């Protein structure tokens, strides 16, 4: 049903555009889950690694396929990210988790819930790290720590 | 279930930040809210609207996570991520910070006054629970540092009539503490939740304790005294606590808060799926194996996670809630017919 109504609204906006009634792209069409996942990836791929002078995409810490978006209801969706840290130490992994969360909280335009995990088998204390980066109280407190905050801000700064 | 929870009003309590917690004063005439903007606001009614009576803004350097009124209603305690707990004294519409309680190594997550008014408890990410004694001169003294939890302690709450303290932790357990001689000891550990326990609430009688968790369930625990009829084993003279009911399949994300109405017995939850739910015990259910039914489900109660729910202590059915979107909402709950 969603596909049919999606097709109808796409057709309608095309007709409106062709007849000069609206700008192509200005009519906000409902995004598919795949489109939303790409939007998420577009925001996270430019985040800089806290230790190296490269982006998370360059280091393959995140890839297009590591983002999944599931529909919760008409207005809300669940974004799940599974990242692969470059080195095994916990502080780096939690820092990357923090950067991912902050970037999306600030920049993702559609309503969402977010879960971030270390991809399985890449870390000995996976469960501990996953629990911490998904505890919003811990994340909020960490972002009030000026040193941590400064590092995160540098990592999520948009490239010019 | 339709119309069992009705919105009365909404206020933007903490603009551009989260509202973390709410507390009604003992007479139910004032509501304190606190948030990520480091401020505490006191709300009261003027006719039909809720207005901000005071703003307490100079007390903390970081997020104020929880607030709690003293049983006499003249003091407000605030727990903050800046590792300090402030005690504010009320003088009509003004509040003055009269003491700051220091000692925790990092964020203070919760603060609670004992019903006697002479004791205060705080807990922190430093894994400890502190018990403080207050004397007639408003002097506070730490009388015990309890380090039973193995992780961040999220919440503390006192029993409604006994000097029994309960704490909820990131270590997935609930612990209970009582005084023994000159010190406080941990007298029970409640295991069963599969993830962080975020909040706790005692029922009006104090015989049962409700806990809510990141595992998306609510558990109800019952106290069994030594020599109880049901044959529940106790060690020594300490009561045992057993999980008598688990509410699962209702919440789709972390449950951040639970509140047990002391007037009606209704149980409200605040969830990360933006919804507020109310449960009531089924009439005639076995006290040792009670069943609860969902009597209200307000989807999109807020536009983001609901962090707190608080029943008004004097007006039955009046419920306040707050959210990551910075708003506070007031609801009227009506028990559905047939209960």
Short mmCIF file of C-alpha atoms in Angstrom, two decimals, chain B:
data_model
loop_
_atom_site.label_atom_id
_atom_site.label_comp_id
_atom_site.label_asym_id
_atom_site.label_seq_id
_atom_site.Cartn_x
_atom_site.Cartn_y
_atom_site.Cartn_z
CA UNK B 1 -9.13 2.72 27.20
CA UNK B 2 -10.16 5.62 24.99
CA UNK B 3 -10.18 8.93 26.87
CA UNK B 4 -8.85 7.38 30.08
CA UNK B 5 -5.90 9.80 29.88
CA UNK B 6 -6.74 13.30 28.71
CA UNK B 7 -4.33 16.19 28.12
CA UNK B 8 -5.06 19.26 30.24
CA UNK B 9 -2.16 21.51 29.27
CA UNK B 10 1.39 21.66 27.97
CA UNK B 11 4.16 24.10 28.88
CA UNK B 12 7.57 24.68 27.36
CA UNK B 13 9.36 24.35 30.67
CA UNK B 14 13.01 24.17 29.57
CA UNK B 15 13.41 25.81 26.18
CA UNK B 16 16.02 24.26 23.86
CA UNK B 17 16.92 21.54 26.33
CA UNK B 18 15.63 18.42 27.97
CA UNK B 19 13.38 18.38 30.97
CA UNK B 20 14.72 15.49 33.05
CA UNK B 21 12.50 15.33 36.12
CA UNK B 22 9.46 16.65 37.99
CA UNK B 23 8.43 16.70 41.63
CA UNK B 24 5.18 17.82 43.22
CA UNK B 25 5.40 19.49 46.62
CA UNK B 26 3.61 17.63 49.47
CA UNK B 27 0.44 19.76 49.20
CA UNK B 28 0.28 19.26 45.42
CA UNK B 29 0.16 23.00 44.73
CA UNK B 30 3.62 23.41 43.19
CA UNK B 31 5.57 21.42 40.62
CA UNK B 32 9.35 21.64 40.41
CA UNK B 33 11.00 20.82 37.09
CA UNK B 34 14.70 20.56 36.25
CA UNK B 35 16.71 20.09 33.11
CA UNK B 36 19.65 20.26 30.78
CA UNK B 37 19.61 24.07 30.92
CA UNK B 38 20.97 23.76 34.51
CA UNK B 39 17.85 25.43 35.88
CA UNK B 40 15.07 24.48 38.22
CA UNK B 41 11.65 26.00 37.67
CA UNK B 42 8.78 26.09 40.12
CA UNK B 43 5.31 26.04 38.58
CA UNK B 44 2.00 26.94 40.17
CA UNK B 45 -1.52 27.58 38.94
CA UNK B 46 -3.03 30.97 38.30
CA UNK B 47 -6.64 30.27 37.42
CA UNK B 48 -6.56 27.61 34.72
CA UNK B 49 -2.98 28.06 33.61
CA UNK B 50 0.35 26.93 34.90
CA UNK B 51 2.81 29.77 35.43
CA UNK B 52 6.43 29.85 36.39
CA UNK B 53 6.68 31.15 39.97
CA UNK B 54 10.43 30.95 40.38
CA UNK B 55 13.57 30.10 38.48
CA UNK B 56 16.52 28.74 40.41
CA UNK B 57 19.40 29.35 38.05
CA UNK B 58 22.59 29.93 39.99
CA UNK B 59 22.83 26.64 41.80
CA UNK B 60 24.49 24.23 39.42
CA UNK B 61 27.27 24.20 36.82
CA UNK B 62 25.79 21.34 34.81
CA UNK B 63 22.52 19.52 34.14
CA UNK B 64 20.15 19.26 37.09
CA UNK B 65 19.02 15.65 36.93
CA UNK B 66 16.49 15.35 39.76
CA UNK B 67 14.71 17.45 42.38
CA UNK B 68 12.93 16.38 45.58
CA UNK B 69 10.79 18.25 48.12
CA UNK B 70 11.22 17.69 51.85
CA UNK B 71 8.14 16.18 53.59
CA UNK B 72 7.44 19.54 55.27
CA UNK B 73 7.47 21.29 51.88
CA UNK B 74 9.91 24.01 52.96
CA UNK B 75 12.99 22.62 51.28
CA UNK B 76 13.91 21.42 47.82
CA UNK B 77 16.96 19.27 47.10
CA UNK B 78 18.52 19.19 43.63
CA UNK B 79 20.94 16.58 42.26
CA UNK B 80 23.29 17.57 39.45
CA UNK B 81 25.86 16.26 36.99
CA UNK B 82 28.24 18.78 38.60
CA UNK B 83 28.62 16.22 41.45
CA UNK B 84 26.87 18.43 43.98
CA UNK B 85 23.45 18.32 45.69
CA UNK B 86 21.95 21.71 46.59
CA UNK B 87 19.47 22.25 49.38
CA UNK B 88 17.16 25.20 48.76
CA UNK B 89 15.01 26.81 51.42
CA UNK B 90 11.65 28.20 50.37
CA UNK B 91 10.58 31.62 51.53
CA UNK B 92 7.27 32.32 49.81
CA UNK B 93 8.18 32.52 46.10
CA UNK B 94 11.90 32.79 46.74
CA UNK B 95 14.35 29.96 47.11
CA UNK B 96 17.75 30.33 48.65
CA UNK B 97 20.49 27.76 48.41
CA UNK B 98 21.35 27.10 52.07
CA UNK B 99 23.75 24.17 51.74
CA UNK B 100 25.61 22.21 49.11
CA UNK B 101 26.34 18.55 49.78
CA UNK B 102 29.64 17.50 48.30
CA UNK B 103 31.50 14.24 48.28
CA UNK B 104 30.39 12.23 45.27
CA UNK B 105 33.20 11.76 42.76
CA UNK B 106 31.08 12.48 39.73
CA UNK B 107 27.48 13.03 38.56
CA UNK B 108 24.78 12.83 41.23
CA UNK B 109 21.87 10.99 39.64
CA UNK B 110 19.17 11.12 42.31
CA UNK B 111 18.20 12.58 45.68
CA UNK B 112 15.37 11.58 48.01
CA UNK B 113 14.08 12.64 51.46
CA UNK B 114 12.97 10.03 54.00
CA UNK B 115 9.35 10.46 55.23
CA UNK B 116 10.65 11.54 58.66
CA UNK B 117 12.38 14.53 57.06
CA UNK B 118 15.57 13.81 59.00
CA UNK B 119 17.34 11.75 56.36
CA UNK B 120 18.34 12.34 52.79
CA UNK B 121 19.83 9.89 50.29
CA UNK B 122 21.87 10.62 47.15
CA UNK B 123 23.41 8.32 44.55
CA UNK B 124 25.93 8.73 41.77
CA UNK B 125 27.82 7.34 38.78
CA UNK B 126 30.60 6.74 41.32
CA UNK B 127 28.56 3.59 42.21
CA UNK B 128 27.75 4.72 45.75
CA UNK B 129 24.66 5.67 47.72
CA UNK B 130 25.14 8.24 50.50
CA UNK B 131 22.84 8.66 53.49
CA UNK B 132 22.80 12.10 55.11
CA UNK B 133 21.31 13.14 58.45
CA UNK B 134 19.79 16.59 58.96
CA UNK B 135 19.58 18.18 62.38
CA UNK B 136 17.37 20.97 63.78
CA UNK B 137 19.90 23.58 62.76
CA UNK B 138 19.76 22.49 59.09
CA UNK B 139 23.21 20.94 59.38
CA UNK B 140 23.80 17.97 57.11
CA UNK B 141 26.15 15.14 57.92
CA UNK B 142 26.97 12.12 55.83
CA UNK B 143 26.31 9.08 58.04
CA UNK B 144 26.97 6.34 55.53
CA UNK B 145 28.57 5.67 52.15
CA UNK B 146 27.17 2.47 50.67
CA UNK B 147 29.17 0.92 47.89
CA UNK B 148 27.19 -2.22 47.16
CA UNK B 149 26.42 -1.57 43.51
CA UNK B 150 29.05 -2.44 40.92
CA UNK B 151 28.01 0.31 38.49
CA UNK B 152 26.38 3.74 38.14
CA UNK B 153 23.43 4.16 40.55
CA UNK B 154 20.49 5.78 38.76
CA UNK B 155 17.81 6.32 41.38
CA UNK B 156 17.07 6.22 45.09
CA UNK B 157 13.71 6.16 46.81
CA UNK B 158 12.58 5.79 50.43
CA UNK B 159 9.89 3.46 51.70
CA UNK B 160 6.68 5.47 52.48
CA UNK B 161 6.68 4.67 56.21
CA UNK B 162 9.80 2.73 57.23
CA UNK B 163 13.43 3.85 57.21
CA UNK B 164 14.18 1.56 54.31
CA UNK B 165 16.02 2.82 51.27
CA UNK B 166 15.96 1.37 47.74
CA UNK B 167 18.39 2.05 44.88
CA UNK B 168 18.33 1.21 41.15
CA UNK B 169 21.46 0.70 39.08
CA UNK B 170 23.18 0.33 35.68
CA UNK B 171 24.36 -3.03 37.13
CA UNK B 172 20.79 -4.32 36.46
CA UNK B 173 19.90 -4.75 40.13
CA UNK B 174 17.83 -3.06 42.82
CA UNK B 175 19.26 -2.93 46.33
CA UNK B 176 17.63 -2.24 49.69
CA UNK B 177 19.31 -0.75 52.72
CA UNK B 178 18.43 -0.31 56.39
CA UNK B 179 20.07 1.02 59.51
CA UNK B 180 21.98 -1.43 61.64
CA UNK B 181 23.47 0.05 64.80
CA UNK B 182 25.45 3.11 63.80
CA UNK B 183 25.68 2.28 60.17
CA UNK B 184 23.60 1.42 57.14
CA UNK B 185 23.80 -1.94 55.43
CA UNK B 186 22.54 -3.49 52.24
CA UNK B 187 19.86 -5.97 53.33
CA UNK B 188 18.62 -7.25 49.96
CA UNK B 189 19.56 -7.40 46.27
CA UNK B 190 16.79 -7.83 43.71
CA UNK B 191 17.96 -9.54 40.54
CA UNK B 192 15.94 -10.25 37.45
CA UNK B 193 16.13 -7.24 35.16
CA UNK B 194 18.29 -7.81 32.10
CA UNK B 195 19.54 -4.29 31.76
CA UNK B 196 19.84 -0.96 33.61
CA UNK B 197 17.13 -0.32 36.19
CA UNK B 198 16.16 3.34 35.77
CA UNK B 199 13.58 3.99 38.44
CA UNK B 200 11.59 2.65 41.39
CA UNK B 201 8.30 3.29 43.17
CA UNK B 202 6.77 1.83 46.33
CA UNK B 203 3.05 1.14 46.47
CA UNK B 204 0.97 3.08 49.05
CA UNK B 205 1.33 0.33 51.67
CA UNK B 206 5.06 -0.07 51.14
CA UNK B 207 4.68 -3.83 50.77
CA UNK B 208 5.47 -3.78 47.09
CA UNK B 209 8.11 -2.11 44.98
CA UNK B 210 7.86 -1.47 41.24
CA UNK B 211 11.00 -1.16 39.11
CA UNK B 212 11.37 -0.18 35.45
CA UNK B 213 14.25 -0.92 33.13
CA UNK B 214 16.10 -0.55 29.85
CA UNK B 215 14.99 -4.16 29.28
CA UNK B 216 11.53 -2.70 28.53
CA UNK B 217 9.82 -4.43 31.45
CA UNK B 218 8.32 -3.37 34.76
CA UNK B 219 8.79 -5.74 37.68
CA UNK B 220 6.73 -5.79 40.86
CA UNK B 221 8.52 -7.09 43.96
CA UNK B 222 6.87 -8.06 47.22
CA UNK B 223 8.31 -8.03 50.70
CA UNK B 224 8.07 -11.27 52.69
CA UNK B 225 8.80 -11.07 56.41
CA UNK B 226 10.53 -13.92 58.26
CA UNK B 227 8.00 -16.62 59.20
CA UNK B 228 5.64 -15.59 56.37
CA UNK B 229 2.69 -17.86 55.52
CA UNK B 230 3.76 -18.36 51.93
CA UNK B 231 6.95 -20.11 52.99
CA UNK B 232 9.25 -17.68 51.24
CA UNK B 233 12.72 -18.19 52.74
CA UNK B 234 14.36 -15.32 54.60
CA UNK B 235 17.91 -15.10 55.80
CA UNK B 236 18.09 -14.14 59.45
CA UNK B 237 15.77 -11.33 60.47
CA UNK B 238 15.80 -9.53 57.11
CA UNK B 239 12.72 -9.66 54.91
CA UNK B 240 13.04 -11.28 51.50
CA UNK B 241 11.86 -9.67 48.30
CA UNK B 242 10.46 -11.75 45.49
CA UNK B 243 9.43 -10.74 41.99
CA UNK B 244 5.69 -11.44 41.86
CA UNK B 245 4.83 -9.91 38.51
CA UNK B 246 6.58 -8.85 35.29
CA UNK B 247 4.90 -6.53 32.78
CA UNK B 248 6.47 -7.24 29.42
CA UNK B 249 5.41 -6.67 25.83
CA UNK B 250 3.88 -3.27 26.55
CA UNK B 251 6.82 -0.90 26.15
CA UNK B 252 8.81 -0.70 22.92
CA UNK B 253 11.82 1.17 24.30
CA UNK B 254 13.60 1.94 27.59
CA UNK B 255 11.28 2.78 30.49
CA UNK B 256 12.80 5.80 32.22
CA UNK B 257 10.40 6.33 35.09
CA UNK B 258 7.59 4.71 37.05
CA UNK B 259 5.18 6.32 39.50
CA UNK B 260 2.74 4.59 41.85
CA UNK B 261 -0.19 6.82 42.80
CA UNK B 262 -0.46 6.91 46.60
CA UNK B 263 -4.15 7.83 46.37
CA UNK B 264 -5.50 5.39 43.77
CA UNK B 265 -2.84 2.68 43.34
CA UNK B 266 -2.54 3.34 39.59
CA UNK B 267 0.92 2.75 38.09
CA UNK B 268 2.20 5.16 35.40
CA UNK B 269 5.29 4.71 33.20
CA UNK B 270 7.43 7.12 31.16
CA UNK B 271 8.93 5.52 28.06
CA UNK B 272 11.55 6.20 25.40
CA UNK B 273 8.91 5.51 22.76
CA UNK B 274 7.35 8.90 23.61
CA UNK B 275 4.35 7.26 25.32
CA UNK B 276 2.80 7.31 28.78
CA UNK B 277 1.06 4.16 30.00
CA UNK B 278 -1.08 3.51 33.06
CA UNK B 279 -1.62 0.08 34.61
CA UNK B 280 -4.02 -1.04 37.33
CA UNK B 281 -4.10 -4.22 39.32
CA UNK B 282 -6.97 -6.46 38.31
CA UNK B 283 -9.61 -6.60 41.03
CA UNK B 284 -9.60 -9.95 42.80
CA UNK B 285 -6.11 -10.90 41.57
CA UNK B 286 -4.03 -13.07 43.89
CA UNK B 287 -1.84 -10.82 46.08
CA UNK B 288 1.05 -13.30 45.66
CA UNK B 289 0.71 -13.36 41.87
CA UNK B 290 -1.09 -10.18 40.91
CA UNK B 291 -2.05 -9.34 37.36
CA UNK B 292 -2.07 -5.82 36.00
CA UNK B 293 -3.93 -4.46 32.99
CA UNK B 294 -3.05 -1.57 30.74
CA UNK B 295 -5.76 1.03 31.33
CA UNK B 296 -4.29 3.96 29.40
CA UNK B 297 -1.82 4.25 26.53
CA UNK B 298 -1.05 7.75 25.30
CA UNK B 299 1.11 7.38 22.18
CA UNK B 300 2.99 10.57 21.28
CA UNK B 301 2.37 11.95 24.77
CA UNK B 302 5.44 14.02 23.87
CA UNK B 303 7.40 14.47 20.64
CA UNK B 304 10.45 12.79 22.20
CA UNK B 305 11.33 10.41 25.04
CA UNK B 306 9.24 10.79 28.20
CA UNK B 307 11.67 11.06 31.12
CA UNK B 308 9.39 11.37 34.13
CA UNK B 309 5.82 10.85 35.30
CA UNK B 310 4.54 12.19 38.63
CA UNK B 311 1.15 11.76 40.27
CA UNK B 312 -0.19 14.76 42.18
CA UNK B 313 -0.25 13.76 45.88
CA UNK B 314 -3.59 15.41 46.62
CA UNK B 315 -5.63 15.46 43.43
CA UNK B 316 -6.47 11.89 42.31
CA UNK B 317 -5.84 11.31 38.61
CA UNK B 318 -3.70 14.40 38.00
CA UNK B 319 -0.47 13.30 36.32
CA UNK B 320 2.45 15.44 35.17
CA UNK B 321 5.03 14.28 32.62
CA UNK B 322 8.15 15.72 31.02
CA UNK B 323 10.28 15.01 28.00
CA UNK B 324 13.53 15.40 26.05
CA UNK B 325 11.64 18.03 24.04
CA UNK B 326 11.71 20.31 27.10
CA UNK B 327 7.97 20.22 27.64
CA UNK B 328 5.91 19.43 30.71
CA UNK B 329 2.38 18.12 30.20
CA UNK B 330 -0.52 17.74 32.62
CA UNK B 331 -2.98 14.88 32.25
CA UNK B 332 -6.24 13.77 33.82
CA UNK B 333 -6.52 10.02 34.33
CA UNK B 334 -9.90 8.39 34.73
CA UNK B 335 -10.05 4.78 35.69
CA UNK B 336 -11.99 3.03 32.89
CA UNK B 337 -15.46 1.75 33.84
CA UNK B 338 -15.66 -1.86 34.86
CA UNK B 339 -12.62 -1.83 37.12
#
